[in-house]
Tab-separated table of C-alpha atoms in Angstrom:
chain	number	residue	atom	x	y	z
A	71	MET	CA	-103.031	-282.924	-6.221
A	72	ASP	CA	-103.192	-279.196	-5.656
A	73	ARG	CA	-99.710	-278.938	-4.268
A	74	THR	CA	-96.788	-281.229	-3.646
A	75	ASP	CA	-93.936	-280.977	-1.213
A	76	MET	CA	-91.077	-281.963	-3.495
A	77	ARG	CA	-87.449	-281.941	-2.525
A	78	TRP	CA	-85.174	-283.228	-5.237
A	79	HIS	CA	-82.036	-285.120	-4.349
A	80	TRP	CA	-79.102	-284.008	-6.450
A	81	PRO	CA	-76.685	-286.552	-7.959
A	82	CYS	CA	-74.449	-287.950	-5.270
A	83	ARG	CA	-71.238	-289.830	-4.766
A	84	LEU	CA	-71.683	-293.521	-4.192
A	85	SER	CA	-70.476	-295.264	-1.096
A	86	LYS	CA	-68.312	-298.317	-1.597
A	87	GLY	CA	-69.341	-301.861	-0.861
A	88	ILE	CA	-73.032	-301.674	-1.721
A	89	SER	CA	-72.969	-304.136	-4.624
A	90	LEU	CA	-75.619	-306.811	-4.283
A	91	GLY	CA	-73.653	-309.392	-6.181
A	92	TYR	CA	-75.339	-309.067	-9.560
A	93	ASN	CA	-73.164	-310.742	-12.183
A	94	LYS	CA	-74.413	-310.344	-15.753
A	95	ARG	CA	-72.466	-313.261	-17.198
A	96	ARG	CA	-73.519	-315.602	-14.409
A	97	GLU	CA	-77.157	-314.459	-14.684
A	98	THR	CA	-77.204	-314.965	-18.442
A	99	ALA	CA	-75.425	-318.293	-18.316
A	100	SER	CA	-77.357	-319.937	-15.529
A	101	GLY	CA	-80.346	-317.902	-14.398
A	102	ASN	CA	-80.476	-320.343	-11.486
A	103	GLY	CA	-82.495	-319.893	-8.336
A	104	ASP	CA	-79.435	-319.881	-6.073
A	105	SER	CA	-78.159	-316.701	-7.701
A	106	MET	CA	-81.526	-315.008	-7.252
A	107	ARG	CA	-81.816	-316.124	-3.639
A	108	THR	CA	-78.363	-314.748	-2.869
A	109	TRP	CA	-79.175	-311.468	-4.571
A	110	LEU	CA	-82.467	-311.137	-2.706
A	111	ALA	CA	-80.852	-311.979	0.633
A	112	ASN	CA	-78.298	-309.236	0.046
A	113	LEU	CA	-81.024	-306.801	-0.969
A	114	LEU	CA	-83.027	-307.493	2.185
A	115	ALA	CA	-79.917	-307.206	4.345
A	116	TRP	CA	-79.133	-303.836	2.794
A	117	THR	CA	-82.646	-302.378	3.072
A	118	SER	CA	-82.887	-303.448	6.706
A	119	SER	CA	-79.638	-301.613	7.456
A	120	VAL	CA	-80.389	-298.319	5.663
A	121	LYS	CA	-79.899	-295.516	8.180
A	122	ASP	CA	-80.582	-292.350	6.208
A	123	GLU	CA	-81.544	-290.906	2.831
A	124	GLN	CA	-77.978	-290.982	1.533
A	125	ASP	CA	-77.738	-294.719	2.234
A	126	LEU	CA	-80.999	-295.234	0.375
A	127	VAL	CA	-80.012	-293.135	-2.628
A	128	ASN	CA	-76.582	-294.757	-2.868
A	129	GLY	CA	-78.015	-298.254	-2.725
A	130	VAL	CA	-80.770	-297.660	-5.274
A	131	GLN	CA	-78.293	-296.076	-7.656
A	132	ARG	CA	-75.921	-299.017	-7.297
A	133	VAL	CA	-78.660	-301.545	-8.051
A	134	ALA	CA	-79.899	-299.447	-10.976
A	135	TRP	CA	-76.422	-299.391	-12.472
A	136	GLU	CA	-75.954	-303.132	-11.954
A	137	LEU	CA	-79.197	-303.647	-13.876
A	138	ASP	CA	-77.971	-301.368	-16.688
A	139	PHE	CA	-80.044	-298.300	-15.863
A	140	GLU	CA	-78.233	-294.998	-15.584
A	141	TRP	CA	-81.156	-293.059	-14.110
A	142	PHE	CA	-83.555	-293.685	-11.272
A	143	SER	CA	-86.180	-291.903	-9.244
A	144	PHE	CA	-88.240	-293.014	-6.297
A	145	GLY	CA	-90.883	-291.300	-4.252
A	146	VAL	CA	-93.732	-291.694	-1.831
A	147	CYS	CA	-97.067	-289.867	-1.640
A	148	THR	CA	-99.062	-289.618	1.579
A	149	ALA	CA	-102.666	-290.731	1.782
A	150	LEU	CA	-103.589	-287.670	3.834
A	151	PRO	CA	-104.593	-284.913	3.780
A	152	PHE	CA	-107.027	-285.670	0.965
A	153	SER	CA	-106.953	-282.179	-0.534
A	154	ASN	CA	-103.223	-281.690	-0.191
A	155	PRO	CA	-101.185	-284.929	-0.133
A	156	ILE	CA	-97.456	-284.623	0.369
A	157	MET	CA	-95.069	-286.173	-2.149
A	158	GLN	CA	-91.386	-286.680	-1.483
A	159	MET	CA	-89.153	-287.670	-4.397
A	160	ARG	CA	-85.460	-288.434	-4.833
A	161	CYS	CA	-83.581	-289.063	-8.064
A	162	ASN	CA	-80.241	-288.865	-9.840
A	163	PHE	CA	-81.571	-287.052	-12.914
A	164	SER	CA	-79.525	-284.188	-14.300
A	165	SER	CA	-79.830	-280.928	-12.393
A	166	THR	CA	-81.126	-279.256	-15.557
A	167	TRP	CA	-83.985	-281.747	-15.887
A	168	GLN	CA	-84.779	-281.581	-12.192
A	169	ARG	CA	-85.144	-277.801	-12.358
A	170	ARG	CA	-87.217	-277.967	-15.529
A	171	TYR	CA	-89.461	-280.682	-14.069
A	172	SER	CA	-90.018	-278.658	-10.907
A	173	ASP	CA	-90.457	-275.266	-12.565
A	174	ALA	CA	-92.968	-276.637	-15.095
A	175	ASP	CA	-94.902	-278.632	-12.446
A	176	PHE	CA	-94.452	-281.720	-14.601
A	177	LEU	CA	-95.274	-283.902	-11.615
A	178	LEU	CA	-98.926	-282.941	-12.043
A	179	VAL	CA	-99.047	-284.052	-15.697
A	180	ASP	CA	-96.305	-286.688	-15.986
A	181	PRO	CA	-98.035	-289.624	-17.762
A	182	SER	CA	-95.795	-292.130	-15.986
A	183	VAL	CA	-96.732	-290.804	-12.550
A	184	GLN	CA	-100.419	-290.739	-13.480
A	185	ARG	CA	-100.261	-294.343	-14.689
A	186	ALA	CA	-98.442	-295.451	-11.526
A	187	ARG	CA	-101.008	-293.787	-9.290
A	188	ALA	CA	-103.852	-295.496	-11.131
A	189	CYS	CA	-102.396	-299.006	-11.315
A	190	THR	CA	-99.689	-300.938	-9.470
A	191	THR	CA	-98.826	-303.174	-12.423
A	192	PRO	CA	-95.258	-302.477	-13.675
A	193	PHE	CA	-95.105	-300.816	-17.071
A	194	LEU	CA	-92.699	-299.599	-19.738
A	195	TRP	CA	-92.511	-296.189	-21.333
A	196	GLN	CA	-94.113	-297.205	-24.596
A	197	GLY	CA	-97.270	-297.162	-26.685
A	198	GLU	CA	-100.178	-295.066	-25.503
A	199	LEU	CA	-98.172	-293.681	-22.597
A	200	LEU	CA	-95.812	-291.906	-24.995
A	201	ARG	CA	-98.693	-290.420	-26.963
A	202	LYS	CA	-99.797	-288.473	-23.907
A	203	MET	CA	-98.057	-285.149	-23.302
A	204	PRO	CA	-95.689	-285.384	-26.322
A	205	GLN	CA	-93.915	-282.165	-25.331
A	206	PHE	CA	-93.092	-283.658	-21.945
A	207	TRP	CA	-91.622	-286.796	-23.478
A	208	GLU	CA	-89.644	-284.789	-26.016
A	209	GLU	CA	-88.002	-282.838	-23.218
A	210	ALA	CA	-87.428	-286.007	-21.191
A	211	ARG	CA	-85.652	-287.645	-24.113
A	212	ALA	CA	-83.497	-284.562	-24.534
A	213	ALA	CA	-82.474	-285.035	-20.895
A	214	GLY	CA	-81.377	-288.612	-21.586
A	215	LEU	CA	-84.565	-290.295	-20.387
A	216	ARG	CA	-85.615	-292.329	-23.408
A	217	TYR	CA	-86.418	-295.812	-22.149
A	218	GLY	CA	-87.943	-296.509	-18.779
A	219	TRP	CA	-89.710	-298.934	-16.483
A	220	ALA	CA	-91.837	-297.991	-13.498
A	221	CYS	CA	-93.644	-299.739	-10.693
A	222	SER	CA	-95.811	-298.503	-7.836
A	223	ARG	CA	-97.276	-300.042	-4.709
A	224	THR	CA	-99.710	-299.023	-1.997
A	225	ASN	CA	-98.641	-299.956	1.507
A	226	ALA	CA	-100.722	-300.880	4.527
A	227	SER	CA	-101.097	-297.247	5.598
A	228	ARG	CA	-102.269	-296.368	2.056
A	229	HIS	CA	-99.217	-294.298	1.187
A	230	GLN	CA	-98.250	-294.882	-2.439
A	231	SER	CA	-94.655	-295.353	-3.537
A	232	MET	CA	-93.108	-295.442	-6.992
A	233	LEU	CA	-89.797	-296.531	-8.496
A	234	THR	CA	-88.592	-295.572	-11.969
A	235	LEU	CA	-85.531	-296.988	-13.728
A	236	ALA	CA	-84.492	-295.346	-16.992
A	237	ARG	CA	-81.695	-294.976	-19.507
A	238	GLY	CA	-80.846	-293.067	-22.643
A	239	SER	CA	-80.019	-295.893	-25.035
A	240	SER	CA	-81.116	-299.455	-25.808
A	241	THR	CA	-84.754	-300.444	-25.558
A	242	LEU	CA	-85.960	-302.896	-22.934
A	243	ASP	CA	-86.772	-306.050	-24.878
A	244	VAL	CA	-88.601	-309.144	-23.703
A	245	ALA	CA	-85.428	-311.119	-23.049
A	246	GLU	CA	-83.981	-308.430	-20.808
A	247	LEU	CA	-87.238	-308.013	-18.917
A	248	ASN	CA	-87.471	-311.761	-18.368
A	249	ALA	CA	-83.965	-311.755	-16.926
A	250	LYS	CA	-84.243	-308.660	-14.738
A	251	GLU	CA	-87.811	-307.653	-13.956
A	252	LEU	CA	-88.132	-309.855	-10.881
A	253	LYS	CA	-85.189	-308.000	-9.344
A	254	MET	CA	-86.619	-304.658	-10.407
A	255	ARG	CA	-89.919	-305.499	-8.735
A	256	TRP	CA	-88.191	-306.700	-5.590
A	257	LEU	CA	-86.262	-303.436	-5.447
A	258	ALA	CA	-89.508	-301.456	-5.690
A	259	GLU	CA	-91.107	-303.627	-3.014
A	260	THR	CA	-88.280	-303.563	-0.492
A	261	ILE	CA	-87.444	-299.858	-0.624
A	262	ALA	CA	-91.097	-298.819	-0.170
A	263	PRO	CA	-91.164	-299.169	3.644
A	264	VAL	CA	-87.730	-297.560	3.840
A	265	MET	CA	-89.019	-294.576	1.886
A	266	GLU	CA	-91.968	-294.249	4.225
A	267	ARG	CA	-89.712	-294.397	7.274
A	268	LEU	CA	-87.191	-291.860	5.997
A	269	LEU	CA	-89.206	-289.497	3.801
A	270	ILE	CA	-92.628	-289.286	5.447
A	271	THR	CA	-92.995	-287.272	8.634
A	272	PRO	CA	-94.322	-289.223	11.635
A	273	SER	CA	-97.556	-287.215	11.643
A	274	HIS	CA	-98.450	-288.776	8.274
A	275	GLN	CA	-97.777	-292.361	9.372
A	276	ALA	CA	-100.496	-294.630	10.721
A	277	GLN	CA	-98.548	-295.612	13.837
A	278	HIS	CA	-98.374	-291.938	14.791
A	279	TYR	CA	-102.038	-291.960	15.798
A	280	ARG	CA	-101.673	-294.762	18.377
A	281	LEU	CA	-105.308	-295.771	18.548
A	282	THR	CA	-106.143	-298.368	21.163
A	283	ALA	CA	-107.596	-301.737	20.219
A	284	ARG	CA	-110.978	-300.678	21.585
A	285	GLU	CA	-110.950	-297.381	19.651
A	286	ILE	CA	-110.196	-299.289	16.457
A	287	GLU	CA	-112.940	-301.791	17.209
A	288	VAL	CA	-115.492	-299.030	17.761
A	289	LEU	CA	-114.481	-297.352	14.491
A	290	ARG	CA	-114.852	-300.633	12.620
A	291	TRP	CA	-118.404	-301.061	13.850
A	292	THR	CA	-119.100	-297.416	13.018
A	293	ALA	CA	-117.811	-298.044	9.495
A	294	ASP	CA	-120.318	-300.899	9.245
A	295	GLY	CA	-123.120	-298.427	9.916
A	296	LYS	CA	-123.806	-299.332	13.520
A	297	THR	CA	-125.077	-296.641	15.868
A	298	GLN	CA	-123.362	-295.988	19.160
A	299	GLU	CA	-126.247	-297.682	20.971
A	300	GLU	CA	-125.865	-300.781	18.801
A	301	ILE	CA	-122.096	-300.820	19.293
A	302	ALA	CA	-122.595	-300.670	23.053
A	303	GLN	CA	-124.824	-303.748	22.875
A	304	ILE	CA	-122.480	-305.637	20.544
A	305	LEU	CA	-119.414	-304.997	22.708
A	306	ALA	CA	-121.298	-305.303	25.996
A	307	ILE	CA	-120.124	-301.912	27.194
A	308	SER	CA	-121.993	-298.783	28.171
A	309	PHE	CA	-123.177	-296.149	25.716
A	310	ASP	CA	-120.990	-293.566	27.481
A	311	THR	CA	-117.950	-295.811	27.040
A	312	VAL	CA	-118.606	-296.020	23.304
A	313	LYS	CA	-118.895	-292.233	23.134
A	314	PHE	CA	-115.634	-291.952	25.071
A	315	HIS	CA	-113.756	-294.182	22.608
A	316	VAL	CA	-115.245	-292.424	19.586
A	317	LYS	CA	-114.280	-289.025	20.977
A	318	ASN	CA	-110.724	-290.207	21.619
A	319	ALA	CA	-110.401	-291.677	18.120
A	320	VAL	CA	-111.735	-288.493	16.512
A	321	GLY	CA	-109.226	-286.427	18.463
A	322	LYS	CA	-106.245	-288.672	17.756
A	323	LEU	CA	-106.991	-288.740	14.031
A	324	GLY	CA	-107.391	-284.974	13.846
A	325	ALA	CA	-110.911	-285.379	12.471
A	326	THR	CA	-113.902	-283.120	13.019
A	327	ASN	CA	-116.466	-285.881	13.532
A	328	LYS	CA	-116.790	-289.651	13.693
A	329	THR	CA	-117.523	-289.996	9.981
A	330	ALA	CA	-114.316	-288.189	9.080
A	331	ALA	CA	-112.465	-290.304	11.641
A	332	VAL	CA	-113.729	-293.512	10.042
A	333	VAL	CA	-112.668	-292.323	6.591
A	334	ARG	CA	-109.201	-291.343	7.808
A	335	ALA	CA	-108.752	-294.616	9.660
A	336	ALA	CA	-109.805	-296.558	6.569
A	337	VAL	CA	-107.475	-294.620	4.276
A	338	LEU	CA	-104.567	-295.184	6.656
A	339	GLY	CA	-105.302	-298.894	6.837
A	340	ILE	CA	-106.025	-298.746	10.561
A	341	ILE	CA	-109.432	-300.411	10.312
A	342	SER	CA	-108.970	-302.414	7.129
């Protein structure tokens, strides 16, 4: 990325009553499915009721704390424009680390972010990851970020989101991961659409373009390499009608030609 639109969220006061019912003793003692189903139901109820960024930040911080993580960050990166995607991030990291991260443009070299953008499999801050950019990790540890877990996902409109949970003491061992990672992954999954709704401007969302069913159909055939004459025959419509739909799709997508329109529509998941 050449540039990112980053606006850090400073540490905030928590609202009351956001607990999702996570009970460490009960989880350790039973690990039963009923407890997990209750927790997930509460999580889904909360994410569906989030009204603004503060609600989202408060809720993520509460869940992070219940899972024994003192720090969190989450963000979403737009699929378009290709040369200048927009990234929005929120976190509860210390103000000192936030300023240092921003001033040093660490987002462009952060090994955790690079790993998350390349693969959606959850991962820990360990091994080869820590051998990349040692100066970065040294400064992160000094800021209290020693042990972390991260997970990313790509949604239907091709925006990519990421959740990081971190703490300053106690490694994440296999037993703890077995007990908690399903909840961590569910948190990453359920807040992703909320992030897109609250942090991404409408002009970067697929539904903003409002292509008609016929415009989408014409673009799909174009993506398959069909000419406008062939598309007219396939759809049993006139050549001029095909041109009309292509022109409308190009305009709505802000593209310069039909090839660019097809690429944009594919990236946004409109014709996938």
